[in-house]
PDB file of C-alpha atoms and ligand atoms in Angstrom:
ATOM      1  CA  MET A   8      61.693  54.122 122.669  1.00 59.00           C
ATOM      2  CA  THR A   9      58.462  55.121 121.586  1.00 55.00           C
ATOM      3  CA  PRO A  10      55.145  54.376 123.052  1.00 55.00           C
ATOM      4  CA  ASN A  11      54.417  51.277 120.982  1.00 52.00           C
ATOM      5  CA  GLU A  12      57.823  49.643 121.897  1.00 60.00           C
ATOM      6  CA  THR A  13      58.001  47.217 124.826  1.00 66.00           C
ATOM      7  CA  ALA A  14      59.712  48.274 127.978  1.00 67.00           C
ATOM      8  CA  PRO A  15      63.033  46.582 128.767  1.00 70.00           C
ATOM      9  CA  PRO A  16      63.270  44.309 131.734  1.00 70.00           C
ATOM     10  CA  ASP A  17      64.112  45.733 135.071  1.00 75.00           C
ATOM     11  CA  THR A  18      67.610  44.189 135.047  1.00 88.00           C
ATOM     12  CA  ALA A  19      68.357  46.440 132.106  1.00 91.00           C
ATOM     13  CA  TYR A  20      67.885  49.428 134.393  1.00 92.00           C
ATOM     14  CA  ALA A  21      69.964  47.993 137.265  1.00 90.00           C
ATOM     15  CA  ASP A  22      72.740  47.307 134.826  1.00 92.00           C
ATOM     16  CA  ALA A  23      72.526  50.701 133.325  1.00 93.00           C
ATOM     17  CA  ALA A  24      72.446  52.386 136.762  1.00 92.00           C
ATOM     18  CA  THR A  25      75.651  50.277 137.795  1.00 92.00           C
ATOM     19  CA  ARG A  26      77.323  51.161 134.462  1.00 94.00           C
ATOM     20  CA  LEU A  27      76.456  54.886 134.802  1.00 94.00           C
ATOM     21  CA  LEU A  28      77.619  55.124 138.492  1.00 93.00           C
ATOM     22  CA  ARG A  29      80.858  53.478 137.749  1.00 93.00           C
ATOM     23  CA  GLY A  30      83.700  55.814 138.977  1.00 89.00           C
ATOM     24  CA  ARG A  31      81.136  58.088 140.794  1.00 88.00           C
ATOM     25  CA  PRO A  32      80.390  58.044 144.443  1.00 90.00           C
ATOM     26  CA  ALA A  33      77.026  56.414 144.921  1.00 90.00           C
ATOM     27  CA  THR A  34      75.587  59.465 146.700  1.00 92.00           C
ATOM     28  CA  ARG A  35      72.374  61.661 146.745  1.00 93.00           C
ATOM     29  CA  ASP A  36      74.679  64.103 144.508  1.00 95.00           C
ATOM     30  CA  ALA A  37      74.575  61.573 141.887  1.00 96.00           C
ATOM     31  CA  LEU A  38      70.938  61.375 141.718  1.00 97.00           C
ATOM     32  CA  LEU A  39      70.189  63.990 139.187  1.00 96.00           C
ATOM     33  CA  PRO A  40      72.956  63.072 136.905  1.00 95.00           C
ATOM     34  CA  LEU A  41      71.933  59.396 136.995  1.00 96.00           C
ATOM     35  CA  LEU A  42      68.216  60.193 136.338  1.00 97.00           C
ATOM     36  CA  HIS A  43      69.338  62.266 133.358  1.00 96.00           C
ATOM     37  CA  ALA A  44      71.520  59.420 132.080  1.00 96.00           C
ATOM     38  CA  LEU A  45      68.932  57.021 132.340  1.00 96.00           C
ATOM     39  CA  GLN A  46      66.354  59.169 130.589  1.00 94.00           C
ATOM     40  CA  ASP A  47      69.036  59.796 127.882  1.00 93.00           C
ATOM     41  CA  GLU A  48      69.481  55.975 127.425  1.00 94.00           C
ATOM     42  CA  PHE A  49      65.800  54.689 127.751  1.00 93.00           C
ATOM     43  CA  GLY A  50      63.879  57.818 126.588  1.00 90.00           C
ATOM     44  CA  TYR A  51      62.017  58.239 129.976  1.00 93.00           C
ATOM     45  CA  ILE A  52      62.100  57.432 133.634  1.00 95.00           C
ATOM     46  CA  ALA A  53      60.124  54.410 134.028  1.00 94.00           C
ATOM     47  CA  ASP A  54      58.213  53.440 137.256  1.00 94.00           C
ATOM     48  CA  ALA A  55      60.477  50.297 137.595  1.00 94.00           C
ATOM     49  CA  MET A  56      63.682  52.545 137.579  1.00 95.00           C
ATOM     50  CA  ILE A  57      62.488  54.231 140.814  1.00 95.00           C
ATOM     51  CA  PRO A  58      63.541  51.223 143.108  1.00 95.00           C
ATOM     52  CA  VAL A  59      66.482  50.601 141.130  1.00 94.00           C
ATOM     53  CA  VAL A  60      67.784  54.122 141.465  1.00 95.00           C
ATOM     54  CA  ALA A  61      66.843  54.284 145.220  1.00 96.00           C
ATOM     55  CA  ALA A  62      68.733  51.045 145.731  1.00 94.00           C
ATOM     56  CA  ALA A  63      71.737  52.090 143.881  1.00 94.00           C
ATOM     57  CA  LEU A  64      71.953  55.517 145.869  1.00 96.00           C
ATOM     58  CA  ASN A  65      70.701  54.240 149.219  1.00 95.00           C
ATOM     59  CA  LEU A  66      67.793  56.660 149.014  1.00 97.00           C
ATOM     60  CA  SER A  67      64.251  55.949 149.692  1.00 97.00           C
ATOM     61  CA  ARG A  68      61.793  55.256 146.746  1.00 97.00           C
ATOM     62  CA  ALA A  69      59.847  58.345 148.055  1.00 97.00           C
ATOM     63  CA  ASP A  70      62.911  60.482 147.615  1.00 97.00           C
ATOM     64  CA  VAL A  71      63.529  59.248 144.163  1.00 97.00           C
ATOM     65  CA  HIS A  72      59.947  59.709 143.101  1.00 97.00           C
ATOM     66  CA  GLY A  73      59.779  63.169 144.553  1.00 97.00           C
ATOM     67  CA  VAL A  74      62.761  64.371 142.509  1.00 97.00           C
ATOM     68  CA  VAL A  75      61.360  62.709 139.349  1.00 96.00           C
ATOM     69  CA  THR A  76      57.991  64.247 139.557  1.00 94.00           C
ATOM     70  CA  PHE A  77      59.426  67.747 140.822  1.00 94.00           C
ATOM     71  CA  TYR A  78      61.443  68.351 137.694  1.00 91.00           C
ATOM     72  CA  HIS A  79      59.673  68.906 134.432  1.00 82.00           C
ATOM     73  CA  ASP A  80      62.661  67.581 132.494  1.00 84.00           C
ATOM     74  CA  PHE A  81      61.776  64.079 133.400  1.00 92.00           C
ATOM     75  CA  ARG A  82      59.413  62.162 131.281  1.00 91.00           C
ATOM     76  CA  ARG A  83      57.411  59.455 132.851  1.00 91.00           C
ATOM     77  CA  ALA A  84      56.384  57.797 129.515  1.00 89.00           C
ATOM     78  CA  PRO A  85      58.073  57.183 126.294  1.00 90.00           C
ATOM     79  CA  ALA A  86      57.887  60.130 123.989  1.00 92.00           C
ATOM     80  CA  GLY A  87      56.460  60.042 120.607  1.00 94.00           C
ATOM     81  CA  ALA A  88      58.544  59.666 117.422  1.00 95.00           C
ATOM     82  CA  HIS A  89      58.832  63.379 117.309  1.00 96.00           C
ATOM     83  CA  LEU A  90      59.343  65.758 120.249  1.00 95.00           C
ATOM     84  CA  VAL A  91      58.242  69.263 120.361  1.00 97.00           C
ATOM     85  CA  ARG A  92      59.172  71.446 123.341  1.00 96.00           C
ATOM     86  CA  LEU A  93      57.651  74.730 123.691  1.00 97.00           C
ATOM     87  CA  CYS A  94      59.173  77.199 126.037  1.00 97.00           C
ATOM     88  CA  ARG A  95      56.897  78.456 128.685  1.00 96.00           C
ATOM     89  CA  ALA A  96      59.562  80.681 130.570  1.00 97.00           C
ATOM     90  CA  GLU A  97      58.981  84.440 131.194  1.00 97.00           C
ATOM     91  CA  SER A  98      60.756  85.969 128.066  1.00 97.00           C
ATOM     92  CA  CYS A  99      58.822  83.648 125.856  1.00 98.00           C
ATOM     93  CA  GLN A 100      55.579  84.144 127.536  1.00 97.00           C
ATOM     94  CA  ALA A 101      56.019  88.038 127.029  1.00 97.00           C
ATOM     95  CA  ARG A 102      56.552  87.360 123.259  1.00 97.00           C
ATOM     96  CA  GLY A 103      53.260  85.285 122.996  1.00 96.00           C
ATOM     97  CA  ALA A 104      54.296  81.779 123.907  1.00 97.00           C
ATOM     98  CA  ALA A 105      50.681  81.070 125.342  1.00 97.00           C
ATOM     99  CA  THR A 106      49.306  81.664 121.901  1.00 97.00           C
ATOM    100  CA  ILE A 107      51.965  79.661 120.195  1.00 97.00           C
ATOM    101  CA  GLU A 108      51.093  76.916 122.523  1.00 97.00           C
ATOM    102  CA  ARG A 109      47.434  77.039 121.802  1.00 97.00           C
ATOM    103  CA  ILE A 110      48.079  76.924 118.133  1.00 96.00           C
ATOM    104  CA  ALA A 111      50.693  74.111 118.398  1.00 96.00           C
ATOM    105  CA  THR A 112      48.583  71.844 120.340  1.00 96.00           C
ATOM    106  CA  GLN A 113      45.402  72.372 118.064  1.00 96.00           C
ATOM    107  CA  ARG A 114      47.439  71.847 114.869  1.00 95.00           C
ATOM    108  CA  LEU A 115      49.382  68.828 116.221  1.00 96.00           C
ATOM    109  CA  GLY A 116      46.262  67.236 117.990  1.00 95.00           C
ATOM    110  CA  VAL A 117      47.763  66.745 121.322  1.00 96.00           C
ATOM    111  CA  THR A 118      47.596  68.496 124.626  1.00 95.00           C
ATOM    112  CA  MET A 119      50.741  70.001 126.155  1.00 94.00           C
ATOM    113  CA  GLY A 120      52.568  67.183 128.177  1.00 91.00           C
ATOM    114  CA  ALA A 121      51.034  64.395 125.963  1.00 92.00           C
ATOM    115  CA  THR A 122      51.873  62.088 123.188  1.00 94.00           C
ATOM    116  CA  SER A 123      49.563  61.618 120.309  1.00 93.00           C
ATOM    117  CA  ALA A 124      47.451  58.436 120.274  1.00 92.00           C
ATOM    118  CA  ASP A 125      49.593  57.368 117.260  1.00 93.00           C
ATOM    119  CA  GLY A 126      52.818  57.912 119.072  1.00 93.00           C
ATOM    120  CA  ARG A 127      53.776  60.364 116.290  1.00 95.00           C
ATOM    121  CA  VAL A 128      54.486  63.475 118.361  1.00 96.00           C
ATOM    122  CA  THR A 129      54.912  64.638 121.882  1.00 96.00           C
ATOM    123  CA  VAL A 130      54.417  68.247 122.917  1.00 96.00           C
ATOM    124  CA  GLU A 131      56.224  69.210 126.146  1.00 93.00           C
ATOM    125  CA  PRO A 132      56.862  72.357 128.037  1.00 94.00           C
ATOM    126  CA  VAL A 133      60.330  73.485 128.553  1.00 93.00           C
ATOM    127  CA  TYR A 134      61.284  76.419 130.950  1.00 93.00           C
ATOM    128  CA  CYS A 135      63.959  78.460 128.909  1.00 95.00           C
ATOM    129  CA  LEU A 136      66.270  77.417 126.109  1.00 96.00           C
ATOM    130  CA  GLY A 137      68.641  80.173 126.765  1.00 96.00           C
ATOM    131  CA  LEU A 138      67.520  81.771 123.613  1.00 96.00           C
ATOM    132  CA  CYS A 139      65.265  84.502 125.392  1.00 97.00           C
ATOM    133  CA  ALA A 140      65.929  87.361 122.899  1.00 96.00           C
ATOM    134  CA  THR A 141      64.570  85.429 120.140  1.00 97.00           C
ATOM    135  CA  GLY A 142      61.276  83.962 121.575  1.00 96.00           C
ATOM    136  CA  PRO A 143      59.007  82.470 121.408  1.00 98.00           C
ATOM    137  CA  ASN A 144      61.219  79.292 121.082  1.00 98.00           C
ATOM    138  CA  ALA A 145      60.810  75.718 120.676  1.00 98.00           C
ATOM    139  CA  LEU A 146      63.090  72.546 120.420  1.00 96.00           C
ATOM    140  CA  VAL A 147      61.815  70.412 117.482  1.00 97.00           C
ATOM    141  CA  ASP A 148      63.589  67.004 117.730  1.00 95.00           C
ATOM    142  CA  GLY A 149      66.311  68.907 119.479  1.00 93.00           C
ATOM    143  CA  ARG A 150      66.650  71.529 116.883  1.00 96.00           C
ATOM    144  CA  PRO A 151      65.905  75.014 118.173  1.00 97.00           C
ATOM    145  CA  VAL A 152      63.260  77.024 116.361  1.00 97.00           C
ATOM    146  CA  SER A 153      63.101  80.776 117.244  1.00 98.00           C
ATOM    147  CA  ARG A 154      60.482  83.573 116.547  1.00 97.00           C
ATOM    148  CA  LEU A 155      57.799  81.071 116.239  1.00 97.00           C
ATOM    149  CA  ASP A 156      54.631  82.125 114.494  1.00 96.00           C
ATOM    150  CA  ALA A 157      51.757  80.399 112.851  1.00 95.00           C
ATOM    151  CA  ALA A 158      53.654  79.910 109.647  1.00 96.00           C
ATOM    152  CA  LYS A 159      56.566  78.274 111.305  1.00 97.00           C
ATOM    153  CA  LEU A 160      54.243  76.173 113.363  1.00 96.00           C
ATOM    154  CA  GLU A 161      52.663  75.102 110.145  1.00 96.00           C
ATOM    155  CA  ARG A 162      56.026  73.851 108.707  1.00 96.00           C
ATOM    156  CA  ILE A 163      56.757  72.084 111.978  1.00 96.00           C
ATOM    157  CA  ALA A 164      53.324  70.375 111.842  1.00 96.00           C
ATOM    158  CA  ALA A 165      53.960  69.353 108.220  1.00 95.00           C
ATOM    159  CA  GLU A 166      57.365  67.853 109.215  1.00 94.00           C
ATOM    160  CA  VAL A 167      56.313  65.879 112.218  1.00 93.00           C
ATOM    161  CA  LEU A 168      52.946  64.847 110.995  1.00 92.00           C
ATOM    162  CA  ALA A 169      54.153  63.586 107.613  1.00 88.00           C
TER     163      ALA A 169
HETATM  164  S1  FES B 227      62.353  82.290 128.008  1.00 53.09           S
HETATM  165 FE1  FES B 227      62.175  80.978 126.253  1.00 53.09          FE
HETATM  166  S2  FES B 227      64.228  80.698 125.725  1.00 53.09           S
HETATM  167 FE2  FES B 227      64.384  81.828 127.619  1.00 53.09          FE
END
């Protein structure tokens, strides 16, 4: 779902939660897997999902909200049509990730963690992609890009802004 699409009704979240929990104990241990599965299915964790998940797992809304807001992996709004995730973890930082981030956000016209006004691209931080030896790294629409430099960023920008 992109920012310009309409959110599904809350019943869709409840139906999905029920389906995704099938065969699994509805305990706190299921919270992270359920949230990840919901994000995979709907593209983000909508506010309306929080009470649904809390009820499904017999947790408080505050518990669920705390987990959703603690982990960087959970998106609170639909991503843009293209998703650029820039690694901010230590190895990539040591290899110039801060400079890459500055160039990327300027070139793509969006701040870190935000989606462009036209819904074309979202830039998000990620904390290690397991490719530390070849940093700085990014995931562009799920595709890893290593040894990022200005030239590679220009190609990425041309691709996602086309
Ligand atoms: S620190 Fe960036 S991929 Fe591991």
